[in-house]
XYZ file of C-alpha atoms in Angstrom:
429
model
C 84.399 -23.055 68.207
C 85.858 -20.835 70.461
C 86.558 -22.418 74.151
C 85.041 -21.195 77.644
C 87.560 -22.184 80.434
C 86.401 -19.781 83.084
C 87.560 -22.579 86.452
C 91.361 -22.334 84.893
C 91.161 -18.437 84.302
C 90.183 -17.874 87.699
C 92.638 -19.975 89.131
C 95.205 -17.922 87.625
C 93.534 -14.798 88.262
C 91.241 -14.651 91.146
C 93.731 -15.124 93.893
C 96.181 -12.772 92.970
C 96.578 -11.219 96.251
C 96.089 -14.096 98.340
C 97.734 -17.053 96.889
C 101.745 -17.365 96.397
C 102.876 -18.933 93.511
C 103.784 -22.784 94.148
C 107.304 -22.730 93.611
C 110.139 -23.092 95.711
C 112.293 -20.767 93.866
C 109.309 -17.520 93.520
C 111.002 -14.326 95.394
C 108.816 -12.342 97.354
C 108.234 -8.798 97.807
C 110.368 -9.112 101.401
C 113.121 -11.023 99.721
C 113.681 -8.217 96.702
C 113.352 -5.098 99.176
C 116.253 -6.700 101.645
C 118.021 -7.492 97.945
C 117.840 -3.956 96.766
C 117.941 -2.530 100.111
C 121.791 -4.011 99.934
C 122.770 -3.251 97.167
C 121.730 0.146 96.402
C 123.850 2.995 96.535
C 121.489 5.799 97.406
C 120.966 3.894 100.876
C 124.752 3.118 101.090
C 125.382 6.863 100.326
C 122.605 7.640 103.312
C 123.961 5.383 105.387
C 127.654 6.946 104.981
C 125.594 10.367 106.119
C 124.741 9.113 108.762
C 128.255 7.499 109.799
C 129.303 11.162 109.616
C 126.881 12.909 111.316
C 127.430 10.503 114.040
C 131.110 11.527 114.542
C 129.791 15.232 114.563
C 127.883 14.490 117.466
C 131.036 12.779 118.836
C 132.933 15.550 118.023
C 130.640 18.307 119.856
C 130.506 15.832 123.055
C 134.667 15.845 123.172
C 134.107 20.336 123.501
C 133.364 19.221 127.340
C 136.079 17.085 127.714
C 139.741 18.649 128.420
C 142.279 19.852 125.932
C 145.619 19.006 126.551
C 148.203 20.979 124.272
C 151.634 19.818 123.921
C 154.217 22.317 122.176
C 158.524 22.653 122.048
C 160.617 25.068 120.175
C 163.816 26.635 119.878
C 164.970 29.994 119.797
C 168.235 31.734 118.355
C 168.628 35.578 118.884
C 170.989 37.882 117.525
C 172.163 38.896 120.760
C 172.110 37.919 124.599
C 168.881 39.652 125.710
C 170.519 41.809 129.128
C 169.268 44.201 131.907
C 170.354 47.869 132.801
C 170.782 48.426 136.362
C 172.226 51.224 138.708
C 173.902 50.932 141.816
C 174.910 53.436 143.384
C 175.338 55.465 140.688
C 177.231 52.878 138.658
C 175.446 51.231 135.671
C 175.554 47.741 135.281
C 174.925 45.305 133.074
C 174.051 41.670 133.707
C 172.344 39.047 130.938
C 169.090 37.712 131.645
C 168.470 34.883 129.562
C 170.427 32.747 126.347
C 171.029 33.740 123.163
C 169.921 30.359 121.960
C 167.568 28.631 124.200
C 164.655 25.732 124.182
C 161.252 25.596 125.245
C 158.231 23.612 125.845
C 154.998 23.105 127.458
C 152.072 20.589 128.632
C 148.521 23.057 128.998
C 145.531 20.896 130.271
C 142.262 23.405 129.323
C 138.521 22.388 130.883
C 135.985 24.856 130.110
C 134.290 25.635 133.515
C 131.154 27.840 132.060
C 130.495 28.682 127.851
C 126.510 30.220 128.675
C 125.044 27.125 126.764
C 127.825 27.408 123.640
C 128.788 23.947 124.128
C 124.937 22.195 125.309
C 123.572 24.157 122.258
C 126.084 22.459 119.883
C 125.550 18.864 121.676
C 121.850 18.961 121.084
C 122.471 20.497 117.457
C 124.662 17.582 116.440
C 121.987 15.081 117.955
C 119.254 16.766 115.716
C 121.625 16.165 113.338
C 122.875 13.025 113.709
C 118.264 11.742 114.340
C 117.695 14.069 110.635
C 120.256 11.811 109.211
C 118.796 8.203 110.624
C 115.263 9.525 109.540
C 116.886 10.538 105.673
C 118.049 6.892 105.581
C 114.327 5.441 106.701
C 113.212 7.611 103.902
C 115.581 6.673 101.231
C 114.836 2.707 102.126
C 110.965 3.387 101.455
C 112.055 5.040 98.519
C 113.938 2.198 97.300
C 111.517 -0.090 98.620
C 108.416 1.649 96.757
C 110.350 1.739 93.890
C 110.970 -2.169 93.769
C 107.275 -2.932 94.782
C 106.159 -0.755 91.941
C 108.300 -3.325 89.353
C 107.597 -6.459 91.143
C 104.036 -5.513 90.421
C 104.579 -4.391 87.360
C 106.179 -7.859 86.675
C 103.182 -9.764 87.859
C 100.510 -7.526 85.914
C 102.601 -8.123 82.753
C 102.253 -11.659 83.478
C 99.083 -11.930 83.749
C 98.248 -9.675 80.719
C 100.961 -12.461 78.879
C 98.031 -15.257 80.050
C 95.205 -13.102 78.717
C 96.762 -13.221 75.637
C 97.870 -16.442 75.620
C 94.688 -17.865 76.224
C 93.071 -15.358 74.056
C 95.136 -16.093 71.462
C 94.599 -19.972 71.631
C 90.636 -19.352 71.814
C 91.062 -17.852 68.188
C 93.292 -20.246 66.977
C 90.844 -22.824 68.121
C 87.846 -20.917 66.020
C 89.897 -20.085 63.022
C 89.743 -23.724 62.679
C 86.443 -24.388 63.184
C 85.744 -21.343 60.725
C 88.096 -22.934 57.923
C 86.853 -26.526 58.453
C 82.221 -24.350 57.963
C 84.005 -22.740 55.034
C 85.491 -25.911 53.410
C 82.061 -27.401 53.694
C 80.331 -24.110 52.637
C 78.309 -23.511 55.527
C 80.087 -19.792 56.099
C 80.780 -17.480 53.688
C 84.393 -16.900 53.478
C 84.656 -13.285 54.798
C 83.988 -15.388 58.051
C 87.149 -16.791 57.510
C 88.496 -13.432 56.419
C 87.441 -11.761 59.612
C 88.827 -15.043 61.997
C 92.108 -14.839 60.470
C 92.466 -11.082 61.272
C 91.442 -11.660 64.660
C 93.358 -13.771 65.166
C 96.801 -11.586 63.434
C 95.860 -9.244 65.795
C 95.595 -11.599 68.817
C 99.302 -12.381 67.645
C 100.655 -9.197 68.167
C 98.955 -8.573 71.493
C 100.508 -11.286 72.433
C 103.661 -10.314 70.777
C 103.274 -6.815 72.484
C 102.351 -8.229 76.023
C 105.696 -10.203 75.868
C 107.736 -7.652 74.964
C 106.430 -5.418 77.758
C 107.176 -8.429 80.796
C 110.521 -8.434 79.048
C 111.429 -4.803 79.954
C 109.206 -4.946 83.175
C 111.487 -7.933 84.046
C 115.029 -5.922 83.110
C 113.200 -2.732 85.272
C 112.988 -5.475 88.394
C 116.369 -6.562 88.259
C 118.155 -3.364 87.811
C 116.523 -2.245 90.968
C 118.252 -5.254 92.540
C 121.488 -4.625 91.015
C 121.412 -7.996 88.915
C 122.010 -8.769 85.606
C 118.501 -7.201 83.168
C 118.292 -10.696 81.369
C 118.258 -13.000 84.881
C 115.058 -15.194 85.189
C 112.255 -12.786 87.412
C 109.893 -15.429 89.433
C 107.953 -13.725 91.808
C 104.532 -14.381 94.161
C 102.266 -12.432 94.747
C 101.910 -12.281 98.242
C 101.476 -8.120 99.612
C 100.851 -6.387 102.680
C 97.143 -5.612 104.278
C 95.357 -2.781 103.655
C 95.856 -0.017 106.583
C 93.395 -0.658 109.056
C 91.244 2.773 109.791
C 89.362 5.739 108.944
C 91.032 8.618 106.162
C 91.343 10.919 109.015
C 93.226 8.207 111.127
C 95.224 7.398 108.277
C 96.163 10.977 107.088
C 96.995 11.709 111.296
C 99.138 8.525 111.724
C 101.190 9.194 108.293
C 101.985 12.596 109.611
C 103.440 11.667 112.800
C 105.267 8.857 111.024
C 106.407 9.933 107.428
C 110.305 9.912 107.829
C 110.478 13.408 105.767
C 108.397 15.282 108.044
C 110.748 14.025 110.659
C 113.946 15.127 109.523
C 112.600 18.628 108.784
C 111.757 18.222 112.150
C 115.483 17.511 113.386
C 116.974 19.834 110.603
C 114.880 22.652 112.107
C 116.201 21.936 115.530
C 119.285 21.612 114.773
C 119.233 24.917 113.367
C 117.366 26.783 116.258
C 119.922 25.272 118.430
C 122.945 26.077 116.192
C 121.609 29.969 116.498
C 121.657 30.005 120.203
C 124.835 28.208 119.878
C 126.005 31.346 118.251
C 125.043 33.774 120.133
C 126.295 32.126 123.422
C 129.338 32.621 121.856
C 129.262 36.356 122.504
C 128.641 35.888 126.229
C 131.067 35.065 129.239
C 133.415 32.148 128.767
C 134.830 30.445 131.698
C 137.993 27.871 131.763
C 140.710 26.460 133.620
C 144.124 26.131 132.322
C 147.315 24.586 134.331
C 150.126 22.390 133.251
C 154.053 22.554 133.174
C 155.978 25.107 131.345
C 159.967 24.624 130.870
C 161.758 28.080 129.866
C 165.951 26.500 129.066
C 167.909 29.903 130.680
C 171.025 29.286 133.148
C 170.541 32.907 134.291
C 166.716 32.019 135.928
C 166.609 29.597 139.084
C 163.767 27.669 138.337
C 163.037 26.671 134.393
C 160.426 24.656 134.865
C 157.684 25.968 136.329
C 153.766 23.987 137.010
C 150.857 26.742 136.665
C 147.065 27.279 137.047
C 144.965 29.460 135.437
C 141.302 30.017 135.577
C 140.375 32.686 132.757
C 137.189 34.621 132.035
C 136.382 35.562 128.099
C 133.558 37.743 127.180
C 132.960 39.454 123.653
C 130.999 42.278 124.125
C 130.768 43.719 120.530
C 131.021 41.602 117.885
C 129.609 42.987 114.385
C 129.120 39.410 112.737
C 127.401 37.361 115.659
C 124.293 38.370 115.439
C 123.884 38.540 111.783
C 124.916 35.033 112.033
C 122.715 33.941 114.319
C 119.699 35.526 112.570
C 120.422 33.865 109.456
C 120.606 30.447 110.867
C 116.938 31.568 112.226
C 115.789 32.176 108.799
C 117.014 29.392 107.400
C 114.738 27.614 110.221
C 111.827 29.553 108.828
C 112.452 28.509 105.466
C 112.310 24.718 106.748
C 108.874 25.008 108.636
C 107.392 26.659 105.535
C 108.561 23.549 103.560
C 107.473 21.145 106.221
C 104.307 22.594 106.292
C 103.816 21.943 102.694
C 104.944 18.727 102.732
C 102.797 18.165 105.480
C 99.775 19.059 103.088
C 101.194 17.453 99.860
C 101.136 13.959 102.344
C 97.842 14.355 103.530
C 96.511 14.401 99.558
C 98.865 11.464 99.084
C 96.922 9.539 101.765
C 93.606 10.422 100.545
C 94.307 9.675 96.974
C 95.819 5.965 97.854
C 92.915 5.830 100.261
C 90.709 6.167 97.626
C 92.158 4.447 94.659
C 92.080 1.240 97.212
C 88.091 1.845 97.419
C 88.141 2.173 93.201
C 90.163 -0.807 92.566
C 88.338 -3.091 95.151
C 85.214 -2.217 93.547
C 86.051 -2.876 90.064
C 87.352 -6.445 91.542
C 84.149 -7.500 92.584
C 82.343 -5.900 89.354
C 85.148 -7.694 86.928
C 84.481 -10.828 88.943
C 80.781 -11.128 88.150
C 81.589 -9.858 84.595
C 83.659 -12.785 84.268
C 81.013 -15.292 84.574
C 78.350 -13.115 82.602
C 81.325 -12.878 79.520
C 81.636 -16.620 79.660
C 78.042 -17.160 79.467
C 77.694 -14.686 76.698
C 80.740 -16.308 74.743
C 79.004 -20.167 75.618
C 75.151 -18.543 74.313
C 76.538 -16.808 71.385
C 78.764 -19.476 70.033
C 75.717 -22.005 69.936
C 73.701 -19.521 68.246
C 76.725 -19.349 65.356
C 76.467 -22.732 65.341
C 72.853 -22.612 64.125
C 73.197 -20.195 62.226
C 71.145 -17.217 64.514
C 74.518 -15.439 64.817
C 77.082 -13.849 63.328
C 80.782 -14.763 62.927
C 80.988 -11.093 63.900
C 79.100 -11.482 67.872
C 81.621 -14.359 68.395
C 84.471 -12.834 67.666
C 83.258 -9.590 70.082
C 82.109 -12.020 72.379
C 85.587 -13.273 72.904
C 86.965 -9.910 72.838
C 84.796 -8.686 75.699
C 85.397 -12.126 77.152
C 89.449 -11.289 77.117
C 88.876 -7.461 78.383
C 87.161 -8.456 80.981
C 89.878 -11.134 81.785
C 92.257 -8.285 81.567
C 89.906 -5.610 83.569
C 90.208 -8.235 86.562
C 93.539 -8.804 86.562
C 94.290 -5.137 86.490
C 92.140 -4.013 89.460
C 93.559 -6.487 91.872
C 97.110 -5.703 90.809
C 96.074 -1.601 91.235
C 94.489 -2.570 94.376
C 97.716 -4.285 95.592
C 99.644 -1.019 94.308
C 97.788 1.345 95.881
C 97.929 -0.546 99.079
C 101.846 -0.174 98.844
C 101.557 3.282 98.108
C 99.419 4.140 100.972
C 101.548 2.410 102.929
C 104.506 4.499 101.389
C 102.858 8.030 102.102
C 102.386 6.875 105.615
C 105.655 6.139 106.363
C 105.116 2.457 107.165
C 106.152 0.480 103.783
C-alpha cells in the first residue's frame, strides 16, 4: 500500500529557510551575488560611468587652477613693414620691424572672480559624479535581485523534483500492492487500471518537474556568467525579514532606494548647471602675465614680461537664458518622475510587505495540513485494505497528500522571495 513518511518529508521540507544544506561544496546566496556581481557587464558598464563622471568632477576642479598657454610662430611678409615720418619738412622713411620674423609666448591665466560660473560647475559635477555611484548601487541590487530570484527558483524546483519523487515512489509502491489484490482477485481490475494511470501521470510530473530544475539551473548560471550545463548546489540560507511597521518600512525605503537618490543628484546637478549658465553672462575677473618674445632688430627690447588683470562681462546674450531655462525644465521633468517613482516604491513595499504576511500564513496552515494528509492517507489506506474504501480515496488521498507537500514547500520558498524583494524595494538587498 501506499507509504506515509511524513519525519523524512519534513526534514527535507520544513527547514527550508533555516537549515543550509550539509555540504561543503553548496553556494550560498552571498557567494553567487559577489559571483555575478563580477562578472556582469551592466555593473562593469556602471562602474565605467562612474570612472567618467569622476574625471568630470576632476575636470571642473582644474577651472580654478591656472592656465598656462605656451605658443611660437613664424611670420614671412611680402614686404618690410616701415614708418612715414617728417622732419622738418623732409619725409622719411625708416623700417620698423622684419620681413620675416619669430615669435612666442608663455601666458599664466588665474581667474580672480567668475560670479559662481566655476562653484556652480564644481558642485554640478559632484551631483554628478554621487548620481553615478548611486546608478551603480542600483544596478548591483538589480543584478543581485535578479540572481536571488533564480537561486530560489533553483531550490523550489528542487523541492517540487522531491515531491515528485517521493510521490512517484508512493504509487509505484501501490501499483504493486494493487497488481499482487488483483492476481489474487480481491480488486477488480479497473483498480489496477486506475493505479497504473496514476501512476503514468506521476511519471510525467516527475518528468516535467525535472525538466523545469534543468532550465531553472541554466537561468542560475547564466546570471553568473558560467557555463548553463555546470552542476547548481545551493543552500538555502536567506536574509531576515525587515524588522518594523509598513509605514516604517515604506519611510526607510524612500530615504534609501538608490533610484530616488540619483534623481536626487541628477536634479541637482541640473539646478546647478542652470545657475552655472547664467553666471556666465555676468562679470568675469582674471589675471594674465607671462613673457612675450617679438624677434625684430629694429625694437630694443624683444622680450618683454607682462601682467594683466582683465574684466569680462556679457551684457546681452540672446541664447543664455534660453539655455538656462531649459536646463530648469529638464529639472522639472526629473522631480515629476521622482515623485512617481517615489509612489510606485511605496506600493512595492506594501505589496512585499504583505505577500510576507500571505506566505507565512500558508506555512503554518500547510504545516498542520501535512500531518492531517498523512493521517488521512494512513486511515484511508487501512480502510482499502478491508475493503470500506475505494481504490479511488487512496489514490486522492495521496494526491492531496503530495499537494499539500508541494503547497508547503512553495509558501516558504515565496516567503523567502518576498523577503528579498522587500528588501530590494527598500534599497537594502
Amino acid at each position: 500500500m501506499l507509504s506515509s513518511k511524513p519525519g523524512l518529508r519534513i526534514s527535507l521540507l520544513g527547514g527550508l529557510l533555516l537549515i543550509p544544506v550539509a555540504s561543503t561544496s553548496a553556494e550560498t546566496l552571498e557567494e553567487a551575488w559577489d559571483i555575478a556581481i563580477e562578472n556582469n557587464h551592466q555593473i562593469k558598464a556602471a562602474q565605467a560611468d562612474t570612472t567618467a563622471t569622476e574625471q568630470n568632477l576632476f575636470s571642473a576642479q582644474g577651472q580654478r587652477l591656472p592656465e598656462l598657454n605656451i605658443g611660437t610662430g613664424y611670420t614671412q611678409l611680402n614686404e618690410t613693414p616701415a614708418a612715414k615720418a617728417n622732419f622738418a619738412g623732409q619725409s622719411a622713411e625708416f623700417n620698423t620691424s622684419q620681413a620675416g620674423s619669430m615669435n612666442a609666448h608663455a601666458i599664466a591665466s588665474v581667474p580672480v572672480f567668475t560670479s559662481g560660473r566655476i562653484s556652480h560647475n564644481i558642485k554640478a559635477a559632484e551631483a554628478t559624479f554621487q548620481a553615478a555611484q548611486h546608478n551603480e548601487i542600483s544596478s548591483v541590487l538589480t543584478i543581485k535581485m535578479q540572481v536571488s530570484a533564480a537561486y530560489i527558483a533553483v531550490l523550489r524546483l528542487d523541492g517540487a523534483v522531491q515531491v515528485a519523487q517521493e510521490h512517484l515512489s508512493s504509487l509505484v509502491e501501490h501499483q504493486r500492492d494493487v497488481k499482487n489484490l488483483f492476481d489474487q482477485d480481491m480488486v477488480a481490475k479497473n483498480d489496477l487500471l486506475a493505479a497504473n494511470v496514476e501512476l503514468a501521470n506521476a511519471q510525467q510530473l516527475l518528468l516535467q518537474a525535472n525538466n523545469q530544475l534543468d532550465i531553472a539551473q541554466a537561468q542560475y548560471n547564466q546570471l553568473l556568467d558560467r557555463s548553463l550545463t555546470d552542476p547548481v548546489v545551493v543552500t538555502p540560507q536567506f536574509p531576515q525579514i525587515p524588522v518594523g511597521s509598513l509605514n516604517e518600512l515604506s519611510t526607510n525605503a524612500l530615504s534609501q532606494r538608490p533610484e530616488l537618490l540619483v534623481l536626487d543628484k541628477q536634479i541637482q546637478a541640473l539646478e546647478q548647471q542652470a545657475q552655472s549658465v547664467a553666471a556666465d553672462s555676468l562679470p568675469q575677473v582674471a589675471v594674465n602675465g607671462g613673457y612675450q618674445y617679438q624677434e625684430n632688430r629694429y625694437q630694443s627690447y624683444e622680450g618683454l614680461w607682462m601682467v594683466n588683470v582683465g574684466m569680462q562681462w556679457k551684457l546681452f546674450d540672446g541664447s543664455t537664458r534660453h539655455t538656462r531655462d531649459a536646463i530648469f525644465r529638464r529639472a522639472v521633468s526629473l522631480k515629476e518622475q521622482r515623485d512617481d517613482l517615489s509612489s510606485t516604491i511605496g506600493l512595492q513595499v506594501r505589496k512585499t510587505w504583505l505577500a510576507i504576511q500571505e506566505a507565512q500564513q500558508r506555512t503554518e496552515v500547510t504545516r498542520l495540513a501535512i500531518t492531517e494528509a498523512d493521517e488521512n492517507l494512513k486511515v484511508t489506506t487501512n480502510r482499502y485494505k478491508n475493503g470500506l474504501a475505494t481504490n479511488t480515496e487512496v489514490l486522492r488521498a495521496e494526491e492531496l497528500r503530495a499537494r499539500t507537500y508541494d503547497n508547503f514547500n512553495n509558501s516558504n520558498y515565496d516567503t523567502a522571495l518576498s523577503t528579498l524583494q522587500l528588501r530590494y524595494a527598500m534599497g537594502v538587498l
